[in-house]
mmCIF file of C-alpha atoms in Angstrom:
data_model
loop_
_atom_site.group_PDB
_atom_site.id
_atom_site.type_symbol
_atom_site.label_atom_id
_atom_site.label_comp_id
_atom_site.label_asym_id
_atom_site.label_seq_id
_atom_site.Cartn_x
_atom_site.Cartn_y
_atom_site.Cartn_z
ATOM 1 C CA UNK A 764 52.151 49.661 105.284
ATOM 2 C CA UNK A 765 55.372 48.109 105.452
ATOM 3 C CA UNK A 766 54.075 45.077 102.787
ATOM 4 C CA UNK A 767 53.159 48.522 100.306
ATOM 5 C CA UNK A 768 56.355 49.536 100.859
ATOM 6 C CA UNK A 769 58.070 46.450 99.803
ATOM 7 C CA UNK A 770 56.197 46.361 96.856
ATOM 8 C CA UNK A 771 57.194 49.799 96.057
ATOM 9 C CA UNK A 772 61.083 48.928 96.370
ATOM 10 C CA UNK A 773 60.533 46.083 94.047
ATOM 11 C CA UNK A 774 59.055 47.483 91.284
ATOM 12 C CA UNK A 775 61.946 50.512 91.512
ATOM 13 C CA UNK A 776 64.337 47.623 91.274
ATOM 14 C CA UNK A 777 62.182 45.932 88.216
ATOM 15 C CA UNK A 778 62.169 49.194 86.657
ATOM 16 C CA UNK A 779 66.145 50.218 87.247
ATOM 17 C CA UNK A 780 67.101 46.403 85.963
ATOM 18 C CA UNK A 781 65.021 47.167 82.606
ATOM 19 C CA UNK A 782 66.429 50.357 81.526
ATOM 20 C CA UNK A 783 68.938 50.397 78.935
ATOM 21 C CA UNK A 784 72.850 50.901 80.393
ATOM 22 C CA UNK A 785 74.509 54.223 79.099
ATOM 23 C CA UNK A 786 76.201 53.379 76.394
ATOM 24 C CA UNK A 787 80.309 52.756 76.728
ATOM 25 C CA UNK A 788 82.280 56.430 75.594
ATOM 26 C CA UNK A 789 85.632 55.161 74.722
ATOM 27 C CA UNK A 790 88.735 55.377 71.722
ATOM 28 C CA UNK A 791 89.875 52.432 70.524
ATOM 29 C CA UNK A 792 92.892 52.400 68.887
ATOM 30 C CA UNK A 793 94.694 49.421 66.914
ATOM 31 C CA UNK A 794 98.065 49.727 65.076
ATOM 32 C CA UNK A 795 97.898 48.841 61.738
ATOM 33 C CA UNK A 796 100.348 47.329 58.809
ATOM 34 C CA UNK A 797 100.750 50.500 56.635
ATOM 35 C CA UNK A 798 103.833 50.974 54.739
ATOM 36 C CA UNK A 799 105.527 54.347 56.295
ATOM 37 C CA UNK A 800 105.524 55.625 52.385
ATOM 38 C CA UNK A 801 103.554 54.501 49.299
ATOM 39 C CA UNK A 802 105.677 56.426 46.861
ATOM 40 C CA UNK A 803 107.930 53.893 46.052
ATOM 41 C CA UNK A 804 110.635 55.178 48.685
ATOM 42 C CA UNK A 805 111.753 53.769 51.839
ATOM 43 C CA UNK A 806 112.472 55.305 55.427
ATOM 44 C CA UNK A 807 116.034 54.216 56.365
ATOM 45 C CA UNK A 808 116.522 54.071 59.970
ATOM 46 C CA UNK A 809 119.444 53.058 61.945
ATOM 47 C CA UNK A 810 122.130 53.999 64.472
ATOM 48 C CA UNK A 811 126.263 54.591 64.241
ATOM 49 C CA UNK A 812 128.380 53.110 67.474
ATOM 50 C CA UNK A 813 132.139 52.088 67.146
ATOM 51 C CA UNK A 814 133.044 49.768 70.137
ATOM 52 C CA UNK A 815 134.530 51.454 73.203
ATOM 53 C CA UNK A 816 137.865 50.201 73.073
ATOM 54 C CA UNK A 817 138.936 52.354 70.107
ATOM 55 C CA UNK A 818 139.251 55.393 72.275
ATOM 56 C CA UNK A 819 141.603 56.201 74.797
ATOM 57 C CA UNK A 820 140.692 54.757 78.170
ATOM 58 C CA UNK A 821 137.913 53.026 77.510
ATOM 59 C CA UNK A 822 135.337 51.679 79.752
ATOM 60 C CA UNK A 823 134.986 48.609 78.947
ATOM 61 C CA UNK A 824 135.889 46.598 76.063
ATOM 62 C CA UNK A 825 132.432 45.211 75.305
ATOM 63 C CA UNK A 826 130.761 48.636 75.589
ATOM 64 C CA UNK A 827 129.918 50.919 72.478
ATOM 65 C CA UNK A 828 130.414 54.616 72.060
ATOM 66 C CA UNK A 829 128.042 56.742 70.018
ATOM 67 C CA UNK A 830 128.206 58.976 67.013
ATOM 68 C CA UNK A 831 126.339 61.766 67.625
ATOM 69 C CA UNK A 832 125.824 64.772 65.184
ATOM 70 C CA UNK A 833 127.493 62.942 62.509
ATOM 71 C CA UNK A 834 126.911 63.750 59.093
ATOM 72 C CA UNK A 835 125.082 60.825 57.029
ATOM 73 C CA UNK A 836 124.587 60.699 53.356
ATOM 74 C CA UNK A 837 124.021 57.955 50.958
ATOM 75 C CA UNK A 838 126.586 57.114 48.553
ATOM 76 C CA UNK A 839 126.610 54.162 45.157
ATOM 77 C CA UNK A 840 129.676 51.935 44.562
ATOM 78 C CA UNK A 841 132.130 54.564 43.583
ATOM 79 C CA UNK A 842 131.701 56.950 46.997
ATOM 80 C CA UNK A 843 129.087 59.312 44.792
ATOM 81 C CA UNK A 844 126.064 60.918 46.149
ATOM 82 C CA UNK A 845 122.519 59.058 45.293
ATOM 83 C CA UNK A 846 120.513 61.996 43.657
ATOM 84 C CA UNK A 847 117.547 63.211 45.399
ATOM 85 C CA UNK A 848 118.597 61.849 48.987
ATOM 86 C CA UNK A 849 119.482 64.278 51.547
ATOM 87 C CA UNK A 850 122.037 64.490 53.811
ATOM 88 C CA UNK A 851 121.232 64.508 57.241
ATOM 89 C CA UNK A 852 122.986 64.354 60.659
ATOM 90 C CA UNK A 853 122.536 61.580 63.359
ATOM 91 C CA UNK A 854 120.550 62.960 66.382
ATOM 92 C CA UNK A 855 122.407 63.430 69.983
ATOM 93 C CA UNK A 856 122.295 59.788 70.585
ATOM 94 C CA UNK A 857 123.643 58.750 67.398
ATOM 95 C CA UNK A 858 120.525 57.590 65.263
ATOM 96 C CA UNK A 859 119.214 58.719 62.350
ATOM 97 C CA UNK A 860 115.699 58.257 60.096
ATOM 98 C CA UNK A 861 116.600 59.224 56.671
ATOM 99 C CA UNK A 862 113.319 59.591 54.063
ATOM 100 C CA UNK A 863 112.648 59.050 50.514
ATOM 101 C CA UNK A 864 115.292 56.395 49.701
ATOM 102 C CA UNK A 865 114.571 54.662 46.113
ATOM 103 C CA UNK A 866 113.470 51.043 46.737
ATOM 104 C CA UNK A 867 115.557 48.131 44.735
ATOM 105 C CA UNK A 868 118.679 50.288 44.369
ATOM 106 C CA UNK A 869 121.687 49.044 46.185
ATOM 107 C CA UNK A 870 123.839 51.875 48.427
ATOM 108 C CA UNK A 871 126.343 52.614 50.900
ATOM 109 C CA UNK A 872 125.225 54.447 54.102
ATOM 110 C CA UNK A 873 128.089 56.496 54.812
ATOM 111 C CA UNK A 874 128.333 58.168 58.637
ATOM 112 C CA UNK A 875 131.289 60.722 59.099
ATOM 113 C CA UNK A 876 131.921 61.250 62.772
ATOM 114 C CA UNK A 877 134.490 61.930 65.849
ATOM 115 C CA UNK A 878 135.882 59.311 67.965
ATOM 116 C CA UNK A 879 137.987 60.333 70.823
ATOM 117 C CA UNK A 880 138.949 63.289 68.760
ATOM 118 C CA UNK A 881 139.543 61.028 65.831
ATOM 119 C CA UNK A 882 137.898 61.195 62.309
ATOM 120 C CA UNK A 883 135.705 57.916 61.476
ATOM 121 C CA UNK A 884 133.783 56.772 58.710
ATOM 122 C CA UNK A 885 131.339 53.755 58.915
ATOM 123 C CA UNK A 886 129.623 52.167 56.533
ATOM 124 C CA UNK A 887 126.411 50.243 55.590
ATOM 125 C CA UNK A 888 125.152 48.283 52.674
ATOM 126 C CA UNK A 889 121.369 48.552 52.263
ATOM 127 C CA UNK A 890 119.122 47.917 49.461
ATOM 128 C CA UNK A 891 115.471 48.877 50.088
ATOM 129 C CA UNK A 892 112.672 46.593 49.636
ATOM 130 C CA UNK A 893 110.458 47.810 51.888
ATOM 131 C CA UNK A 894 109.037 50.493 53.069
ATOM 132 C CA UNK A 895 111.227 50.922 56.901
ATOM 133 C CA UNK A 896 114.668 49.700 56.327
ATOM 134 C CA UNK A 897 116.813 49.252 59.276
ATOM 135 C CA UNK A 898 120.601 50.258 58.938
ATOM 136 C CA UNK A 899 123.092 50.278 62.346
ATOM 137 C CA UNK A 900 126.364 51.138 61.097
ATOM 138 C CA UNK A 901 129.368 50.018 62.909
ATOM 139 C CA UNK A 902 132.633 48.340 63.073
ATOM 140 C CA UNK A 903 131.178 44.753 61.424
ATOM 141 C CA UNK A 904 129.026 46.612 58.504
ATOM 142 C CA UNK A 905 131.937 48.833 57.799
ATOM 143 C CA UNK A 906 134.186 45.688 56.901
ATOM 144 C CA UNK A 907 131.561 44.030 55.061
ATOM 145 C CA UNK A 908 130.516 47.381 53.124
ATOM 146 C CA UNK A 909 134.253 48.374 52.346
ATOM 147 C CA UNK A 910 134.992 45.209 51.082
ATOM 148 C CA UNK A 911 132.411 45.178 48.643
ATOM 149 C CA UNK A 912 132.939 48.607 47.415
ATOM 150 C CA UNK A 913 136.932 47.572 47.157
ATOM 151 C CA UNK A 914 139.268 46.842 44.190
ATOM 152 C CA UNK A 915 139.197 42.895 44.801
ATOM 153 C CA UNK A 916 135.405 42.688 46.183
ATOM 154 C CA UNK A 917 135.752 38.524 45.694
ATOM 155 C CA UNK A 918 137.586 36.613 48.131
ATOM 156 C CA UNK A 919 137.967 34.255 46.057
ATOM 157 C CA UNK A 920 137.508 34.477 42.269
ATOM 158 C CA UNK A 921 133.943 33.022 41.289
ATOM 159 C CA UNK A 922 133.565 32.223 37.517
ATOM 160 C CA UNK A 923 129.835 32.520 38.002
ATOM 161 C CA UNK A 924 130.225 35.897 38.792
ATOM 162 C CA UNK A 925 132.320 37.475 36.357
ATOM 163 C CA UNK A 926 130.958 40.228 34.179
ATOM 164 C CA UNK A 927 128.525 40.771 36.345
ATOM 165 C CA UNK A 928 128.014 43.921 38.685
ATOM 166 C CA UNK A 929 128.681 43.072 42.232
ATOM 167 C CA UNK A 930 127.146 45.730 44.012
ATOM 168 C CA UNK A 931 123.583 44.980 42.749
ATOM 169 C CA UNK A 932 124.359 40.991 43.443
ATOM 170 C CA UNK A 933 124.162 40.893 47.031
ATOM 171 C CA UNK A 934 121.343 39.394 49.255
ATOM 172 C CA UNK A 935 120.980 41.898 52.059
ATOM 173 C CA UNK A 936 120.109 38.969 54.151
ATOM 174 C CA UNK A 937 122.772 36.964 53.478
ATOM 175 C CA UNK A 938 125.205 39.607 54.343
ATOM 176 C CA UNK A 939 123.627 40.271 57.646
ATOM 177 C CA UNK A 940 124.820 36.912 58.722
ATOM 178 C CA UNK A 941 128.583 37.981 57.541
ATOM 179 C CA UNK A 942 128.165 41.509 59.517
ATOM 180 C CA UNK A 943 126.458 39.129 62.792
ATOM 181 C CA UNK A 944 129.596 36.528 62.166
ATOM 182 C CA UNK A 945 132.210 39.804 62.440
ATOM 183 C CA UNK A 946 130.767 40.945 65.552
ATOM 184 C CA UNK A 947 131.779 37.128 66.966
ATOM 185 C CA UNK A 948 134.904 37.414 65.697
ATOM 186 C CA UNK A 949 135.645 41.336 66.880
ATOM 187 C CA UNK A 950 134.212 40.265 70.078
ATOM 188 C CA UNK A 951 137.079 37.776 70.977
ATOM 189 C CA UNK A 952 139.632 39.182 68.825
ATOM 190 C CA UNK A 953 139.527 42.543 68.560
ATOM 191 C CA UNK A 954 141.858 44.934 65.578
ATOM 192 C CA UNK A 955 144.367 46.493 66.749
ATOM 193 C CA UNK A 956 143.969 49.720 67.356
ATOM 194 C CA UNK A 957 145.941 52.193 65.897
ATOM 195 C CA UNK A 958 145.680 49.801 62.929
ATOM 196 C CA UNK A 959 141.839 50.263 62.736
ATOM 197 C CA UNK A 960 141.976 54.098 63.787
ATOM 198 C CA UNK A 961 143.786 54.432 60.035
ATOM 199 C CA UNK A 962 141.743 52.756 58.164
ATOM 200 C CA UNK A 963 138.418 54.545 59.937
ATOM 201 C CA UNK A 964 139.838 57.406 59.194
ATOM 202 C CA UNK A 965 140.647 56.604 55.610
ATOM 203 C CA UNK A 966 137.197 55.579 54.789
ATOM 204 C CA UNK A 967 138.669 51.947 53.003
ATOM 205 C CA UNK A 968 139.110 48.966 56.583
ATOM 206 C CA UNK A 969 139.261 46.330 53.115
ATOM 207 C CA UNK A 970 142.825 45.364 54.353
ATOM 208 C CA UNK A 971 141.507 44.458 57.762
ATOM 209 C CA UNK A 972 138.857 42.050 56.411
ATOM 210 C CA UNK A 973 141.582 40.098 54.121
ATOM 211 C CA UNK A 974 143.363 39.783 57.220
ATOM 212 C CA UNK A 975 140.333 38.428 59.473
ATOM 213 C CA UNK A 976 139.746 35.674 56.407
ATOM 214 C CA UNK A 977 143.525 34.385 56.803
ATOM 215 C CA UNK A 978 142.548 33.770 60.064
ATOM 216 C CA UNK A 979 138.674 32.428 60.034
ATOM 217 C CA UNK A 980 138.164 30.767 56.716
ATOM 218 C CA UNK A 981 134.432 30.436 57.270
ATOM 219 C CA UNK A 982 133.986 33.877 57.396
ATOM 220 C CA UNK A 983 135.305 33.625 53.125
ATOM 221 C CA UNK A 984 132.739 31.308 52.304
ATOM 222 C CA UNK A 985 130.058 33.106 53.898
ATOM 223 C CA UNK A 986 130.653 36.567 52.343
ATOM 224 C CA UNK A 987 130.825 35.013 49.381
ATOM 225 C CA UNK A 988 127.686 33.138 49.346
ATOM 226 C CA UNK A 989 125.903 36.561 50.245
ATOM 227 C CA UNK A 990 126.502 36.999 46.333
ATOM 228 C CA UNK A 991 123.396 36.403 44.775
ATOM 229 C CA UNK A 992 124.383 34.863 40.608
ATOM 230 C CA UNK A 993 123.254 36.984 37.501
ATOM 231 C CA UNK A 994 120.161 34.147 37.264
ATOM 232 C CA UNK A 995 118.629 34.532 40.486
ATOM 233 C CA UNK A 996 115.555 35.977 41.111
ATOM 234 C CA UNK A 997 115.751 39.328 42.662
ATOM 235 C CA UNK A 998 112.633 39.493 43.617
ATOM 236 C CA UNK A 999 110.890 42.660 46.199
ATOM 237 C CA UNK A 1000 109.538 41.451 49.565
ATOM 238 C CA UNK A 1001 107.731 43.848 51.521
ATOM 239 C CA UNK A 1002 106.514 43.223 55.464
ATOM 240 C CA UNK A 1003 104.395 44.712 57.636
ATOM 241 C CA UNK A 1004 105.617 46.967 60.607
ATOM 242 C CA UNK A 1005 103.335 45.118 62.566
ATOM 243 C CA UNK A 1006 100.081 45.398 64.715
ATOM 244 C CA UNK A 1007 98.416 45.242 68.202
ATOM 245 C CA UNK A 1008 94.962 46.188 69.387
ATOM 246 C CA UNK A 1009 94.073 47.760 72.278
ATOM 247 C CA UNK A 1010 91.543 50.112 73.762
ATOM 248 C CA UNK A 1011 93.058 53.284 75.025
ATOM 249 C CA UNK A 1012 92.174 54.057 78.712
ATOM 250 C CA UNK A 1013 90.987 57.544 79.789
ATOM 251 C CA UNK A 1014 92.548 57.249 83.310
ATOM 252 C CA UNK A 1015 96.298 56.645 82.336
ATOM 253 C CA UNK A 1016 98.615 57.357 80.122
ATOM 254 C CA UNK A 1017 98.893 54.468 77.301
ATOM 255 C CA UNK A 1018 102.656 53.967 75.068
ATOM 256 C CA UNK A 1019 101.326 54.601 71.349
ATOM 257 C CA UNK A 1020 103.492 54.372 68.576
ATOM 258 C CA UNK A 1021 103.171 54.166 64.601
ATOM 259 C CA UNK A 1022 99.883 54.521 62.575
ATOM 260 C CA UNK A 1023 96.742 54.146 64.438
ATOM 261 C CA UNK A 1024 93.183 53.229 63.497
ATOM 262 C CA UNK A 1025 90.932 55.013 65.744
ATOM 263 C CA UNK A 1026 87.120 53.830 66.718
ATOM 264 C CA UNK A 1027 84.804 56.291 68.678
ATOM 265 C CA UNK A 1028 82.377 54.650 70.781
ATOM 266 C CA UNK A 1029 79.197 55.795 72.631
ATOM 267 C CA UNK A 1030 78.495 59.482 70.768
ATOM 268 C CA UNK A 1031 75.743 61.253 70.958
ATOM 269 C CA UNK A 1032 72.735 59.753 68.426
ATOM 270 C CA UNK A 1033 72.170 62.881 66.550
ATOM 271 C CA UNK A 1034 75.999 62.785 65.352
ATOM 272 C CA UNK A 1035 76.369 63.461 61.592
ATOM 273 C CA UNK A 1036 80.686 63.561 61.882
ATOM 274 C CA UNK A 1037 83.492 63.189 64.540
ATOM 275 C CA UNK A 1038 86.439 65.227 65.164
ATOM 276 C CA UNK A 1039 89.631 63.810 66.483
ATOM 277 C CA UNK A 1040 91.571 66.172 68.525
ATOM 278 C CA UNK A 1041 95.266 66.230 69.266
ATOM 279 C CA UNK A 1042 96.444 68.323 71.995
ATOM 280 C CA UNK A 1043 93.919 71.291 70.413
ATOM 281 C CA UNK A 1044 94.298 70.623 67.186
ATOM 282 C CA UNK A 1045 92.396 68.598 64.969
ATOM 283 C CA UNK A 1046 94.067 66.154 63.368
ATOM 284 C CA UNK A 1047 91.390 63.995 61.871
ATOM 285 C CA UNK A 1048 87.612 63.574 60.709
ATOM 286 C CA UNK A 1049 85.179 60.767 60.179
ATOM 287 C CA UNK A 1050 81.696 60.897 58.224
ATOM 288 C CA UNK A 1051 78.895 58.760 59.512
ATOM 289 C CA UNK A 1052 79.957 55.430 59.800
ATOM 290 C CA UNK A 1053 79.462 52.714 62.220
ATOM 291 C CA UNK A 1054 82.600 52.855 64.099
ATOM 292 C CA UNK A 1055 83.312 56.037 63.283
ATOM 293 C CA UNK A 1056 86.773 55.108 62.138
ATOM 294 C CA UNK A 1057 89.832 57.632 61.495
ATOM 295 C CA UNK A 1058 93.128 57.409 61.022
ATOM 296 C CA UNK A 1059 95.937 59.099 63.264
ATOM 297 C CA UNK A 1060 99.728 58.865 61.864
ATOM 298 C CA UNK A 1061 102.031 59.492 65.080
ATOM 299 C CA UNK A 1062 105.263 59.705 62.993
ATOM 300 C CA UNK A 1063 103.544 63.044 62.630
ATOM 301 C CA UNK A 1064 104.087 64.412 66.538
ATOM 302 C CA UNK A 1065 106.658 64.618 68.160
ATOM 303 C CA UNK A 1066 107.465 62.284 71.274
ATOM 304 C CA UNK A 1067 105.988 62.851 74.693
ATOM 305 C CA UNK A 1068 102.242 63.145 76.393
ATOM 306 C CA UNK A 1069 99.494 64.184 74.651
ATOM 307 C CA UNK A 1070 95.442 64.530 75.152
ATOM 308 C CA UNK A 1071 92.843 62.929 72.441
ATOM 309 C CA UNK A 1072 89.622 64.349 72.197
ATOM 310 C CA UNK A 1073 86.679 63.787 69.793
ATOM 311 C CA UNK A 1074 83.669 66.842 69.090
ATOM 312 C CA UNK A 1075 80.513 65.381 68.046
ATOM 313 C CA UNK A 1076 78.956 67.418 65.241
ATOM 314 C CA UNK A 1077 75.271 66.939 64.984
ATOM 315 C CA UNK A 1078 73.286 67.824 61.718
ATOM 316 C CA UNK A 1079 72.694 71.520 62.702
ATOM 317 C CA UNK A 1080 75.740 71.921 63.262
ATOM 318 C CA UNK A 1081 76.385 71.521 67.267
ATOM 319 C CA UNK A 1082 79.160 70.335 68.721
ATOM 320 C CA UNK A 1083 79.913 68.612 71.675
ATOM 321 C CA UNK A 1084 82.938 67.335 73.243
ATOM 322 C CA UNK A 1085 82.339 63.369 73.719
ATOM 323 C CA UNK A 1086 85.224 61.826 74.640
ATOM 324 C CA UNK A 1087 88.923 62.503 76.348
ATOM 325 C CA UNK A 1088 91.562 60.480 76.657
ATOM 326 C CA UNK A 1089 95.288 60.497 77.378
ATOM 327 C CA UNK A 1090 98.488 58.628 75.816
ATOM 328 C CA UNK A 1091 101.732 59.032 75.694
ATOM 329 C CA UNK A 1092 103.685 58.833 71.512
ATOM 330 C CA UNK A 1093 106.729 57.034 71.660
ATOM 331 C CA UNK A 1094 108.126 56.058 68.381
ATOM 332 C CA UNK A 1095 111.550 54.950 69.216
ATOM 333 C CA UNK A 1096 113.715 53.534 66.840
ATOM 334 C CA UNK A 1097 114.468 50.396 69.350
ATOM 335 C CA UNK A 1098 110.874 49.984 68.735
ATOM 336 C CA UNK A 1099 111.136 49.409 65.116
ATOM 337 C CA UNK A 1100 114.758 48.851 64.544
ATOM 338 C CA UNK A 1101 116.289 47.032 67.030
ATOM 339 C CA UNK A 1102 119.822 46.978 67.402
ATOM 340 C CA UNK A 1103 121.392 43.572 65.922
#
């Protein structure tokens, strides 16, 4: 009896070891390189901060106050609106996304905020080449952006250059370096004050950046080189946002962000199309395909937790919910713009 029984256990154990596993139910999503727009536009993101120590009683020198609910609009060389741009207003914590800027074209970014009680006015140069352009406007971009736009926008006159239209000549990567060598030189030797109050207000801190090349001649020859001559190639360079792959967990919440590809895995066999839920609404649909891929753009939603479900649809038309999961949108601009 016993040896029967024995036998009995092991062919239950033969048996469970040769069925076929359930298959895996999960989402997979990976973060693709898609260009924010394809309409030959760009999404300008960015943020406006003065530092701290232009307002009364400042913290601390080194910190940086905010502009928050600041107009922003985008202005040419001569202070004019760029047509079909709107003017928004930075958010509470002083950032901003601004849409549908024309690629190739250079501009000002022009923030008009309180400081202390104070009017301000920053600027930033930008040129769009791509589709996300990043833009933090402060105290550094200001002097490089209002010397540029100035009367004597040389430092030096360059024979090379003459004739020639100055605004569309500069390399927006060489003048990052000038705005990244102003913050050095702000950083141990600050303006003073009321002096740099005025000019804020004015909308023109030119005068400020003569002075700062009396005293750092290096800072000369590397604004000027950020002039690109009349035979260069001005070429368009476009990059990726980036990607990552991973597979969305159902348990916790996972940080998504961006445009997602999403990949349904273990649905019912008689599926004919998936559903991708959002929160109870659908917000995308995939046809028979392997993978059952679909694609979910989270610039779309707003920030904060959200639920992702698929329905399986079979051929008569039944549907069944498959799969639940749970992540949490984040699209931050430190994320994709991170402060310089």
């Amino acid at each position: 009896m016993r040896r029967a029984c024995l036998a009995a256990i092991a062919a239950l154990t033969f048996l469970a070891a040769c069925e076929t596993p359930p298959a895996q139910r999960g989402i997979e999503a990976t973060r693709i390189a898609k260009l924010i727009t394809d309409n030959g536009t760009s999404t300008v993101m960015g943020s406006a901060r003065l530092p701290a120590l232009l307002v009364e009683q400042a913290p601390t020198s080194g910190s940086a106050i905010l502009l928050p609910a600041s107009p922003l609009r985008l202005v040419d060389a001569e202070g004019a609106p760029i047509p079909d741009v709107a003017s928004i207003s930075t958010d509470a914590e002083g950032t901003f996304s601004l849409p549908n800027v024309p690629l190739g074209r250079s501009a000002v970014a022009e923030v008009v905020g309180l400081l202390g009680g104070r009017k301000v006015i920053l600027h930033k140069y930008l040129r769009p080449t791509q589709s996300l352009t990043c833009a933090h406007a402060d105290l550094a971009t200001t002097l490089a952006a209002d010397k540029l736009t100035s009367d004597h926008p040389l430092v030096t006159p360059d024979p090379g250059l003459e004739g020639a239209e100055l605004f569309e000549l500069i390399d927006p990567a060489k003048l990052l370096a000038v705005e990244s060598r102003l913050r050095e030189i702000l950083e141990n030797d600050p303006l003073e004050r009321d002096a740099c109050r005025q000019a804020l207000a004015a909308g023109d801190t030119s005068a400020l950046f003569d002075a700062l090349v009396q005293r750092y001649p290096d800072l000369a020859a590397l604004y000027q080189g950020s002039f690109e001559r009349p035979d260069s190639s001005l070429g368009i360079r476009i990059t990726a946002v980036g990607s990552n792959r991973a597979t969305i967990p159902g348990a916790d919440e996972r940080v998504v962000m961006g445009v997602l590809n999403l990949k349904a895995e273990g649905l019912p066999p008689e599926t004919v199309k998936v559903e991708y839920v959002l929160n109870g609404q659908k917000v995308a649909e995939s046809a028979a395909t392997p993978s059952w891929e679909a694609v979910l753009d989270t610039w779309d939603h707003p920030n904060g937790p959200y639920t992702l479900s698929t329905i399986a649809v079979a051929s008569d038309g039944r549907r069944e919910a498959a799969i639940r999961t749970y992540m949490l949108i984040r699209n931050a601009l430190d994320l994709h713009c991170p402060l310089p």
